[in-house]
Amino acid sequence: MKWLTNLFAKQKEEPTDPMKKFLIAGLGNIGAEYVNTRHNIGFKVLDRLVQQEGLSYETAKFGAVAEYKIKGRTLILLKPNTYMNLSGKAVKYWMEKENIPAENVLVVTDDLNIPFGTIRIKAKGSDGGHNGLKSIQQLLNSSDYPRFRFGISDEFKKGKQVDYVLGEWDDKEKLALPERLDKSVEAIKSFALAGLADTMSAFNGK
């Protein structure tokens, strides 16, 4: 279904309540060499949701986009094609295009300061040195937007942080990843259906 090409026509016919529309932005880098890297967990989480629900991405401005409808809510799933350092361009564009308020945005990203696979969702916060979050904060001129941080741990030797983040999962992580991705998908659905506060209570630290 080519929903993207008919989007504006649909909106004129059936106005959408902006509070029932959400932007879920999974951060990562495009290119085959980055597919299975820790830094691309945002892409991985969205891919899991798309796969489970039988959806497909459309190539659109600043990224690959899929639309997921659940119980009266519409989730715009975005994988920016801007590379990590310019993620803000894609997030800002789709927020404005779809008239989505900041509180209905959820940015999915990796975090070195959290144990592997652990979920931590927050309503706002600093960029924590993450270039994707830094770009979003700069373009939105605000750090007040929900973010979903997926722990990748910090099991790297001194001076090897970049190699670790851009490296692939080890064998133990690969075995545990599917269940962690499923849990992440549950958290995204909860964000849209139950709200931020209940989702934080149910999933943080899990």
XYZ file of N, CA, C and O in Angstrom:
824
model
N 0.844 -1.204 0.000
C 0.000 0.000 0.000
C 0.874 1.247 0.000
O 1.722 1.446 0.873
N 0.687 2.098 -0.974
C 1.515 3.306 -1.094
C 0.895 4.436 -0.275
O 0.423 5.451 -0.798
N 0.926 4.247 1.052
C 0.263 5.229 1.926
C 0.931 6.590 1.877
O 0.290 7.620 2.028
N 2.242 6.588 1.600
C 2.980 7.845 1.672
C 2.527 8.836 0.609
O 2.366 10.028 0.878
N 2.253 8.348 -0.606
C 1.906 9.240 -1.708
C 0.528 9.858 -1.541
O 0.230 10.903 -2.093
N -0.327 9.195 -0.772
C -1.695 9.698 -0.589
C -1.933 10.317 0.781
O -3.071 10.582 1.153
N -0.859 10.554 1.512
C -1.001 10.956 2.917
C -1.768 12.260 3.083
O -2.671 12.365 3.899
N -1.400 13.268 2.302
C -2.051 14.576 2.472
C -3.526 14.510 2.093
O -4.374 15.120 2.737
N -3.859 13.739 1.054
C -5.258 13.597 0.647
C -6.065 12.947 1.753
O -7.181 13.366 2.063
N -5.512 11.935 2.398
C -6.192 11.257 3.496
C -6.439 12.212 4.652
O -7.484 12.210 5.280
N -5.424 13.040 4.936
C -5.537 13.956 6.071
C -6.644 14.982 5.841
O -7.326 15.379 6.779
N -6.847 15.386 4.584
C -7.902 16.351 4.286
C -9.279 15.711 4.482
O -10.207 16.345 4.963
N -9.370 14.453 4.097
C -10.651 13.760 4.218
C -10.960 13.402 5.668
O -12.070 13.543 6.136
N -9.939 12.912 6.395
C -10.133 12.451 7.759
C -9.065 13.054 8.656
O -7.995 12.476 8.833
N -9.319 14.222 9.219
C -8.328 14.869 10.079
C -7.929 13.936 11.220
O -8.761 13.263 11.824
N -6.625 13.893 11.497
C -6.107 13.024 12.538
C -5.806 13.831 13.791
O -5.166 14.875 13.731
N -6.282 13.357 14.921
C -5.980 13.983 16.198
C -4.475 13.872 16.439
O -3.947 12.753 16.516
N -3.752 15.006 16.526
C -2.299 14.937 16.702
C -1.877 14.193 17.954
O -0.770 13.661 18.026
N -2.748 14.130 18.961
C -2.394 13.429 20.186
C -2.469 11.912 20.017
O -2.057 11.161 20.890
N -3.012 11.461 18.886
C -3.067 10.029 18.625
C -2.053 9.624 17.556
O -2.108 8.523 17.010
N -1.129 10.517 17.268
C -0.109 10.265 16.267
C 1.257 10.328 16.946
O 1.517 11.220 17.753
N 2.117 9.384 16.602
C 3.407 9.270 17.259
C 4.525 9.098 16.236
O 4.320 8.491 15.179
N 5.688 9.631 16.568
C 6.885 9.416 15.749
C 7.858 8.574 16.562
O 8.286 8.979 17.642
N 8.166 7.385 16.053
C 9.148 6.515 16.690
C 10.381 6.514 15.797
O 10.352 5.981 14.683
N 11.438 7.150 16.260
C 12.651 7.291 15.457
C 13.746 6.387 16.012
O 14.218 6.575 17.131
N 14.107 5.387 15.238
C 15.201 4.502 15.623
C 16.480 4.992 14.971
O 16.539 5.123 13.747
N 17.490 5.276 15.772
C 18.721 5.861 15.227
C 19.732 4.794 14.818
O 19.815 3.722 15.414
N 20.492 5.125 13.777
C 21.519 4.218 13.284
C 22.212 4.827 12.084
O 21.972 5.990 11.729
N 23.080 4.054 11.475
C 23.783 4.478 10.269
C 23.376 3.588 9.100
O 23.219 2.374 9.264
N 23.181 4.186 7.938
C 22.841 3.396 6.758
C 24.103 2.754 6.187
O 25.213 3.219 6.411
N 23.911 1.659 5.470
C 25.038 0.959 4.865
C 25.193 -0.437 5.436
O 25.017 -0.646 6.644
N 25.539 -1.391 4.576
C 25.640 -2.796 4.980
C 26.648 -3.016 6.092
O 26.471 -3.892 6.943
N 27.694 -2.201 6.120
C 28.746 -2.395 7.122
C 28.292 -2.057 8.534
O 28.955 -2.414 9.516
N 27.153 -1.365 8.662
C 26.664 -0.950 9.975
C 25.483 -1.780 10.485
O 25.082 -1.630 11.646
N 24.945 -2.650 9.644
C 23.681 -3.331 9.959
C 23.682 -4.005 11.322
O 22.731 -3.867 12.101
N 24.716 -4.755 11.635
C 24.734 -5.538 12.874
C 25.614 -4.929 13.965
O 26.052 -5.642 14.873
N 25.832 -3.642 13.886
C 26.665 -2.989 14.900
C 25.811 -2.539 16.088
O 24.603 -2.343 15.982
N 26.465 -2.368 17.221
C 25.768 -1.942 18.435
C 25.115 -0.570 18.252
O 24.038 -0.304 18.778
N 25.763 0.295 17.512
C 25.273 1.661 17.326
C 23.960 1.696 16.543
O 23.260 2.703 16.557
N 23.629 0.599 15.874
C 22.431 0.545 15.031
C 21.246 -0.118 15.719
O 20.294 -0.533 15.055
N 21.259 -0.199 17.033
C 20.174 -0.887 17.726
C 18.828 -0.193 17.488
O 17.782 -0.844 17.476
N 18.838 1.110 17.264
C 17.592 1.817 16.963
C 16.939 1.280 15.704
O 15.715 1.072 15.657
N 17.740 1.032 14.682
C 17.235 0.428 13.448
C 16.708 -0.976 13.724
O 15.652 -1.378 13.230
N 17.474 -1.741 14.509
C 17.115 -3.132 14.804
C 15.753 -3.233 15.491
O 14.945 -4.113 15.179
N 15.509 -2.351 16.444
C 14.252 -2.376 17.186
C 13.083 -2.102 16.250
O 12.061 -2.805 16.272
N 13.213 -1.080 15.404
C 12.128 -0.773 14.466
C 11.937 -1.895 13.454
O 10.801 -2.231 13.098
N 13.034 -2.476 12.995
C 12.930 -3.592 12.051
C 12.153 -4.756 12.660
O 11.396 -5.446 11.971
N 12.345 -4.962 13.958
C 11.642 -6.048 14.638
C 10.128 -5.807 14.631
O 9.331 -6.702 14.370
N 9.741 -4.575 14.915
C 8.325 -4.215 14.911
C 7.732 -4.345 13.513
O 6.645 -4.909 13.328
N 8.445 -3.845 12.524
C 7.988 -3.928 11.133
C 7.821 -5.384 10.708
O 6.829 -5.756 10.068
N 8.783 -6.215 11.077
C 8.723 -7.641 10.728
C 7.542 -8.323 11.410
O 6.787 -9.058 10.772
N 7.378 -8.085 12.703
C 6.306 -8.729 13.460
C 4.920 -8.370 12.932
O 4.014 -9.208 12.921
N 4.759 -7.137 12.498
C 3.442 -6.666 12.074
C 3.214 -6.766 10.573
O 2.178 -6.330 10.072
N 4.188 -7.324 9.858
C 4.025 -7.503 8.422
C 3.984 -6.191 7.661
O 3.293 -6.079 6.637
N 4.720 -5.200 8.145
C 4.748 -3.885 7.507
C 5.892 -3.817 6.507
O 6.684 -4.747 6.369
N 5.993 -2.705 5.818
C 7.135 -2.476 4.927
C 7.486 -0.995 4.947
O 6.633 -0.144 5.209
N 8.744 -0.709 4.701
C 9.220 0.671 4.680
C 9.022 1.281 3.299
O 9.093 0.595 2.274
N 8.779 2.576 3.282
C 8.810 3.369 2.057
C 10.063 4.241 2.112
O 10.421 4.745 3.188
N 10.719 4.415 0.981
C 11.843 5.348 0.926
C 11.269 6.752 0.823
O 10.511 7.054 -0.101
N 11.578 7.593 1.781
C 10.992 8.919 1.844
C 12.086 9.945 2.142
O 13.265 9.603 2.227
N 11.694 11.178 2.310
C 12.675 12.224 2.585
C 13.340 11.992 3.930
O 12.659 11.788 4.934
N 14.646 11.994 3.940
C 15.466 11.837 5.147
C 15.348 10.474 5.806
O 15.736 10.314 6.961
N 14.793 9.460 5.111
C 14.792 8.165 5.760
C 13.867 7.134 5.167
O 13.184 7.361 4.167
N 13.859 5.968 5.806
C 12.909 4.901 5.495
C 11.781 5.004 6.512
O 12.025 5.132 7.710
N 10.536 4.942 6.029
C 9.390 5.204 6.892
C 8.336 4.104 6.721
O 8.068 3.652 5.607
N 7.764 3.688 7.825
C 6.639 2.743 7.804
C 5.550 3.295 8.707
O 5.830 4.058 9.646
N 4.322 2.934 8.433
C 3.192 3.384 9.245
C 2.551 2.189 9.939
O 2.245 1.182 9.306
N 2.370 2.319 11.242
C 1.773 1.239 12.032
C 0.578 1.778 12.796
O 0.689 2.753 13.533
N -0.563 1.140 12.590
C -1.786 1.560 13.282
C -2.128 0.546 14.360
O -2.130 -0.657 14.102
N -2.446 1.040 15.562
C -2.791 0.166 16.668
C -3.810 0.857 17.573
O -3.541 1.926 18.110
N -5.004 0.284 17.662
C -6.058 0.752 18.557
C -6.294 2.268 18.488
O -6.318 2.952 19.496
N -6.452 2.762 17.274
C -6.755 4.181 17.080
C -5.553 5.095 17.065
O -5.690 6.305 16.858
N -4.375 4.538 17.283
C -3.151 5.331 17.231
C -2.410 5.048 15.932
O -2.477 3.945 15.400
N -1.706 6.052 15.446
C -0.865 5.898 14.264
C 0.577 6.166 14.651
O 0.895 7.233 15.179
N 1.439 5.188 14.400
C 2.859 5.339 14.689
C 3.616 5.466 13.374
O 3.516 4.598 12.500
N 4.341 6.555 13.225
C 5.236 6.741 12.087
C 6.602 6.219 12.530
O 7.216 6.765 13.446
N 7.058 5.148 11.891
C 8.336 4.526 12.241
C 9.402 5.052 11.286
O 9.304 4.858 10.067
N 10.409 5.700 11.832
C 11.415 6.387 11.017
C 12.820 5.862 11.280
O 13.268 5.829 12.424
N 13.499 5.475 10.206
C 14.931 5.175 10.263
C 15.644 6.241 9.423
O 15.617 6.169 8.187
N 16.246 7.238 10.052
C 16.893 8.311 9.286
C 17.998 7.777 8.378
O 18.729 6.855 8.747
N 18.106 8.381 7.192
C 19.186 8.007 6.275
C 20.275 9.081 6.242
O 21.067 9.142 5.321
N 20.287 9.907 7.263
C 21.200 11.051 7.326
C 22.537 10.710 7.971
O 23.392 11.574 8.095
N 22.704 9.470 8.398
C 23.790 9.051 9.278
C 23.562 9.656 10.662
O 22.859 10.646 10.818
N 24.135 8.997 11.647
C 23.841 9.301 13.044
C 24.001 10.781 13.398
O 23.157 11.377 14.063
N 25.092 11.381 12.924
C 25.423 12.751 13.344
C 24.433 13.813 12.879
O 24.457 14.938 13.377
N 23.570 13.463 11.926
C 22.590 14.431 11.415
C 21.153 13.937 11.640
O 20.233 14.354 10.939
N 20.967 13.087 12.632
C 19.644 12.513 12.898
C 18.574 13.579 13.120
O 17.401 13.374 12.792
N 18.965 14.714 13.673
C 18.017 15.779 13.975
C 17.284 16.291 12.746
O 16.105 16.690 12.839
N 17.937 16.293 11.593
C 17.288 16.766 10.368
C 16.067 15.924 10.048
O 15.004 16.450 9.708
N 16.216 14.615 10.171
C 15.109 13.705 9.858
C 14.003 13.801 10.902
O 12.818 13.861 10.560
N 14.381 13.825 12.170
C 13.385 13.874 13.241
C 12.571 15.158 13.163
O 11.333 15.142 13.229
N 13.235 16.275 12.987
C 12.537 17.554 12.915
C 11.607 17.608 11.707
O 10.446 18.053 11.811
N 12.093 17.142 10.561
C 11.288 17.171 9.347
C 10.001 16.379 9.525
O 8.901 16.863 9.199
N 10.081 15.171 10.067
C 8.893 14.324 10.197
C 7.974 14.778 11.317
O 6.752 14.608 11.230
N 8.519 15.381 12.336
C 7.662 15.980 13.370
C 6.793 17.075 12.758
O 5.585 17.147 13.005
N 7.414 17.926 11.954
C 6.695 19.044 11.344
C 5.745 18.556 10.258
O 4.595 19.011 10.175
N 6.188 17.625 9.454
C 5.369 17.121 8.355
C 4.090 16.451 8.874
O 3.001 16.629 8.317
N 4.219 15.684 9.945
C 3.088 14.935 10.482
C 2.402 15.642 11.652
O 1.465 15.102 12.240
N 2.869 16.840 11.967
C 2.274 17.621 13.058
C 2.257 16.821 14.367
O 1.225 16.693 15.037
N 3.416 16.280 14.722
C 3.547 15.451 15.915
C 4.241 16.245 17.017
O 5.362 16.722 16.830
N 3.597 16.407 18.178
C 4.206 17.154 19.273
C 5.369 16.393 19.894
O 5.438 15.159 19.808
N 6.281 17.111 20.533
C 7.491 16.504 21.084
C 7.192 15.391 22.069
O 7.916 14.391 22.139
N 6.111 15.531 22.836
C 5.794 14.500 23.834
C 5.345 13.179 23.199
O 5.296 12.144 23.869
N 5.037 13.220 21.896
C 4.636 12.008 21.183
C 5.761 11.449 20.321
O 5.537 10.602 19.460
N 6.969 11.927 20.565
C 8.146 11.429 19.860
C 8.903 10.493 20.800
O 9.041 10.776 21.992
N 9.369 9.371 20.269
C 10.213 8.465 21.048
C 11.437 8.131 20.204
O 11.309 7.580 19.107
N 12.607 8.500 20.698
C 13.856 8.263 19.983
C 14.541 7.038 20.584
O 14.838 7.016 21.785
N 14.780 6.029 19.760
C 15.384 4.774 20.212
C 16.865 4.781 19.857
O 17.229 4.932 18.682
N 17.705 4.610 20.875
C 19.138 4.714 20.648
C 19.928 3.805 21.576
O 19.390 3.252 22.537
N 21.203 3.638 21.293
C 22.093 2.830 22.120
C 22.644 3.667 23.274
O 22.691 4.894 23.200
N 23.053 2.986 24.345
C 23.637 3.698 25.487
C 24.722 2.846 26.139
O 24.470 1.726 26.588
N 25.917 3.411 26.204
C 27.071 2.727 26.783
C 26.996 2.588 28.301
O 27.635 1.714 28.884
N 26.231 3.446 28.937
C 26.216 3.499 30.395
C 25.189 2.567 31.030
O 24.971 2.625 32.238
N 24.565 1.718 30.226
C 23.522 0.819 30.702
C 23.922 -0.611 30.347
O 24.434 -0.852 29.252
N 23.706 -1.571 31.243
C 24.046 -2.972 30.943
C 23.345 -3.465 29.681
O 22.249 -3.009 29.345
N 23.969 -4.407 29.008
C 23.432 -4.921 27.756
C 21.961 -5.321 27.882
O 21.561 -6.035 28.803
N 21.173 -4.839 26.933
C 19.781 -5.232 26.828
C 18.821 -4.547 27.768
O 17.607 -4.702 27.641
N 19.348 -3.771 28.706
C 18.480 -3.097 29.666
C 17.813 -1.889 29.013
O 18.441 -1.153 28.250
N 16.545 -1.708 29.311
C 15.769 -0.598 28.751
C 15.697 0.542 29.755
O 15.469 0.321 30.949
N 15.887 1.751 29.283
C 15.704 2.927 30.119
C 15.021 4.015 29.294
O 15.594 4.539 28.341
N 13.804 4.339 29.657
C 13.017 5.349 28.947
C 12.883 6.583 29.830
O 12.602 6.463 31.027
N 13.110 7.747 29.256
C 13.026 9.000 30.010
C 12.252 10.041 29.217
O 12.219 10.006 27.987
N 11.657 10.986 29.931
C 10.874 12.042 29.287
C 11.762 13.097 28.649
O 11.365 13.755 27.686
N 12.958 13.261 29.174
C 13.891 14.258 28.659
C 15.262 13.961 29.229
O 15.439 13.017 30.003
N 16.251 14.771 28.865
C 17.588 14.558 29.404
C 18.650 15.117 28.482
O 18.356 15.636 27.408
N 19.893 14.995 28.912
C 21.007 15.484 28.104
C 21.300 14.494 26.979
O 20.756 13.384 26.952
N 22.181 14.889 26.079
C 22.529 13.981 24.983
C 23.494 12.894 25.438
O 23.691 11.902 24.746
N 24.114 13.078 26.601
C 25.009 12.059 27.137
C 26.200 11.754 26.249
O 26.792 10.682 26.344
N 26.558 12.709 25.375
C 27.674 12.487 24.469
C 27.310 11.693 23.222
O 28.169 11.394 22.392
N 26.021 11.358 23.076
C 25.570 10.593 21.906
C 25.320 11.547 20.748
O 24.519 12.476 20.855
N 25.992 11.317 19.630
C 25.918 12.260 18.513
C 24.526 12.365 17.893
O 24.138 13.432 17.408
N 23.778 11.279 17.898
C 22.419 11.331 17.356
C 21.521 12.207 18.205
O 20.793 13.063 17.693
N 21.579 12.015 19.525
C 20.781 12.844 20.437
C 21.249 14.296 20.402
O 20.436 15.214 20.517
N 22.534 14.482 20.248
C 23.090 15.841 20.182
C 22.519 16.591 18.973
O 22.135 17.762 19.070
N 22.439 15.914 17.847
C 21.897 16.523 16.632
C 20.423 16.864 16.813
O 19.963 17.949 16.423
N 19.663 15.950 17.417
C 18.233 16.198 17.634
C 18.038 17.389 18.564
O 17.207 18.268 18.309
N 18.808 17.448 19.629
C 18.697 18.554 20.577
C 19.010 19.893 19.898
O 18.328 20.894 20.128
N 20.025 19.889 19.050
C 20.406 21.129 18.359
C 19.313 21.593 17.400
O 18.975 22.776 17.352
N 18.748 20.661 16.649
C 17.739 21.029 15.641
C 16.400 21.391 16.272
O 15.694 22.277 15.787
N 16.041 20.737 17.357
C 14.776 21.041 18.030
C 14.943 22.184 19.023
O 13.961 22.727 19.520
N 16.199 22.523 19.308
C 16.511 23.547 20.314
C 15.879 23.187 21.660
O 15.390 24.044 22.396
N 15.886 21.892 21.951
C 15.269 21.421 23.190
C 15.728 19.989 23.470
O 16.008 19.223 22.548
N 15.790 19.644 24.743
C 16.074 18.260 25.140
C 14.831 17.612 25.742
O 14.893 16.540 26.325
N 13.690 18.306 25.596
C 12.427 17.816 26.170
C 11.668 16.951 25.168
O 10.655 17.362 24.599
N 12.162 15.771 24.954
C 11.466 14.787 24.119
C 11.822 13.410 24.679
O 12.940 13.181 25.152
N 10.881 12.466 24.686
C 11.143 11.138 25.235
C 12.206 10.382 24.442
O 12.254 10.461 23.216
N 13.018 9.648 25.185
C 14.026 8.826 24.527
C 14.061 7.439 25.170
O 13.837 7.288 26.374
N 14.314 6.452 24.349
C 14.369 5.042 24.730
C 15.814 4.609 24.551
O 16.299 4.491 23.440
N 16.492 4.379 25.655
C 17.897 4.000 25.591
C 18.045 2.493 25.822
O 17.590 1.977 26.829
N 18.684 1.844 24.888
C 18.923 0.405 24.927
C 20.375 0.193 25.328
O 21.294 0.631 24.645
N 20.577 -0.485 26.436
C 21.933 -0.670 26.938
C 22.804 -1.552 26.066
O 22.382 -2.640 25.645
N 24.012 -1.079 25.785
C 24.986 -1.909 25.052
C 26.205 -2.187 25.933
O 27.162 -2.815 25.478
N 26.174 -1.732 27.186
C 27.243 -1.890 28.175
C 28.530 -1.193 27.723
O 28.588 -0.599 26.648
N 29.550 -1.278 28.545
C 30.810 -0.576 28.246
C 31.993 -1.524 28.366
O 33.030 -1.194 28.949
N 31.826 -2.710 27.796
C 32.864 -3.739 27.891
C 33.950 -3.542 26.831
O 34.183 -4.405 25.995
N 34.615 -2.406 26.874
C 35.679 -2.151 25.908
C 36.926 -1.664 26.637
O 36.851 -1.117 27.745
N 38.063 -1.873 26.023
C 39.330 -1.451 26.605
C 39.534 0.039 26.370
O 38.953 0.630 25.463
N 40.338 0.634 27.201
C 40.605 2.071 27.107
C 41.030 2.457 25.694
O 41.898 1.831 25.095
N 40.388 3.511 25.180
C 40.714 3.990 23.843
C 40.027 3.236 22.717
O 40.225 3.555 21.545
N 39.191 2.250 23.062
C 38.537 1.425 22.038
C 37.036 1.657 21.957
O 36.311 0.827 21.419
N 36.571 2.782 22.485
C 35.130 3.026 22.524
C 34.498 3.041 21.137
O 33.465 2.418 20.906
N 35.102 3.744 20.203
C 34.538 3.845 18.856
C 34.469 2.471 18.193
O 33.451 2.109 17.586
N 35.562 1.699 18.338
C 35.583 0.358 17.758
C 34.484 -0.510 18.370
O 33.856 -1.311 17.672
N 34.255 -0.341 19.657
C 33.238 -1.137 20.351
C 31.831 -0.766 19.881
O 31.028 -1.630 19.539
N 31.550 0.523 19.851
C 30.215 0.990 19.456
C 29.907 0.621 18.008
O 28.784 0.218 17.690
N 30.902 0.730 17.164
C 30.707 0.418 15.750
C 31.040 -1.035 15.428
O 31.066 -1.429 14.261
N 31.285 -1.820 16.482
C 31.549 -3.243 16.305
C 30.263 -4.041 16.358
O 29.204 -3.538 16.746
N 30.348 -5.306 15.980
C 29.174 -6.166 15.976
C 28.998 -6.852 17.329
O 29.923 -6.959 18.123
N 27.782 -7.317 17.585
C 27.469 -8.004 18.829
C 28.311 -9.271 18.965
O 28.582 -9.946 17.968
N 28.694 -9.600 20.207
C 29.419 -10.858 20.399
C 28.415 -12.014 20.423
O 27.192 -11.806 20.374
N 28.925 -13.240 20.495
C 28.057 -14.414 20.384
C 27.005 -14.474 21.491
O 25.845 -14.825 21.252
N 27.400 -14.129 22.701
C 26.471 -14.161 23.834
C 25.351 -13.136 23.635
O 24.172 -13.418 23.899
N 25.714 -11.957 23.157
C 24.725 -10.906 22.911
C 23.773 -11.297 21.786
O 22.566 -11.040 21.869
N 24.308 -11.925 20.759
C 23.470 -12.341 19.627
C 22.377 -13.315 20.073
O 21.251 -13.268 19.575
N 22.709 -14.198 21.011
C 21.729 -15.158 21.509
C 20.626 -14.483 22.314
O 19.462 -14.875 22.266
N 21.007 -13.448 23.065
C 20.046 -12.758 23.930
C 19.249 -11.685 23.203
O 18.176 -11.277 23.675
N 19.739 -11.236 22.063
C 19.154 -10.088 21.378
C 17.690 -10.257 20.959
O 16.880 -9.337 21.154
N 17.283 -11.399 20.397
C 15.886 -11.523 19.955
C 14.868 -11.233 21.061
O 13.888 -10.509 20.835
N 15.092 -11.777 22.243
C 14.161 -11.532 23.346
C 14.168 -10.068 23.752
O 13.122 -9.484 24.082
N 15.344 -9.454 23.720
C 15.467 -8.035 24.078
C 14.769 -7.155 23.045
O 14.178 -6.121 23.382
N 14.826 -7.544 21.786
C 14.134 -6.795 20.737
C 12.622 -6.911 20.913
O 11.894 -5.930 20.752
N 12.151 -8.111 21.255
C 10.717 -8.295 21.484
C 10.238 -7.433 22.649
O 9.162 -6.828 22.590
N 11.033 -7.377 23.707
C 10.678 -6.554 24.864
C 10.652 -5.075 24.471
O 9.788 -4.307 24.925
N 11.562 -4.670 23.623
C 11.620 -3.282 23.158
C 10.386 -2.921 22.344
O 9.840 -1.818 22.466
N 9.936 -3.841 21.507
C 8.726 -3.619 20.717
C 7.519 -3.451 21.640
O 6.668 -2.581 21.427
N 7.447 -4.269 22.682
C 6.365 -4.140 23.662
C 6.380 -2.748 24.293
O 5.324 -2.144 24.514
N 7.566 -2.250 24.586
C 7.688 -0.934 25.218
C 7.209 0.181 24.287
O 6.565 1.141 24.721
N 7.506 0.061 23.010
C 7.065 1.064 22.042
C 5.542 1.080 21.952
O 4.909 2.145 21.960
N 4.935 -0.090 21.891
C 3.470 -0.168 21.845
C 2.872 0.427 23.113
O 1.862 1.143 23.067
N 3.484 0.141 24.247
C 3.007 0.672 25.521
C 3.088 2.196 25.544
O 2.185 2.868 26.059
N 4.140 2.749 24.980
C 4.306 4.207 24.926
C 3.119 4.861 24.230
O 2.589 5.881 24.683
N 2.677 4.252 23.128
C 1.549 4.806 22.366
C 0.211 4.555 23.042
O -0.685 5.395 22.975
N 0.073 3.422 23.701
C -1.230 3.027 24.249
C -1.423 3.412 25.719
O -2.504 3.844 26.115
N -0.381 3.245 26.523
C -0.509 3.464 27.966
C 0.090 4.792 28.418
O -0.196 5.260 29.519
N 0.936 5.394 27.569
C 1.557 6.655 27.940
C 2.953 6.477 28.506
O 3.376 5.369 28.851
N 3.655 7.579 28.614
C 5.063 7.558 29.021
C 5.257 7.077 30.456
O 6.090 6.212 30.723
N 4.501 7.619 31.382
C 4.702 7.301 32.804
C 4.518 5.810 33.080
O 5.357 5.177 33.739
N 3.421 5.237 32.588
C 3.164 3.814 32.816
C 4.211 2.949 32.118
O 4.594 1.886 32.631
N 4.658 3.387 30.948
C 5.669 2.629 30.210
C 6.998 2.635 30.955
O 7.676 1.603 31.041
N 7.362 3.770 31.498
C 8.593 3.850 32.290
C 8.519 2.907 33.491
O 9.484 2.184 33.801
N 7.389 2.902 34.162
C 7.216 2.035 35.341
C 7.297 0.561 34.962
O 7.851 -0.241 35.707
N 6.728 0.225 33.819
C 6.648 -1.186 33.424
C 7.932 -1.723 32.813
O 8.225 -2.918 32.937
N 8.715 -0.859 32.158
C 9.861 -1.377 31.379
C 11.237 -0.921 31.842
O 12.211 -1.590 31.544
N 11.336 0.187 32.551
C 12.663 0.651 32.927
C 13.381 -0.343 33.817
O 12.827 -0.847 34.797
N 14.617 -0.636 33.457
C 15.421 -1.570 34.221
C 15.160 -3.017 33.890
O 15.790 -3.920 34.442
N 14.208 -3.260 32.976
C 13.848 -4.631 32.627
C 14.664 -5.147 31.452
O 15.205 -4.398 30.683
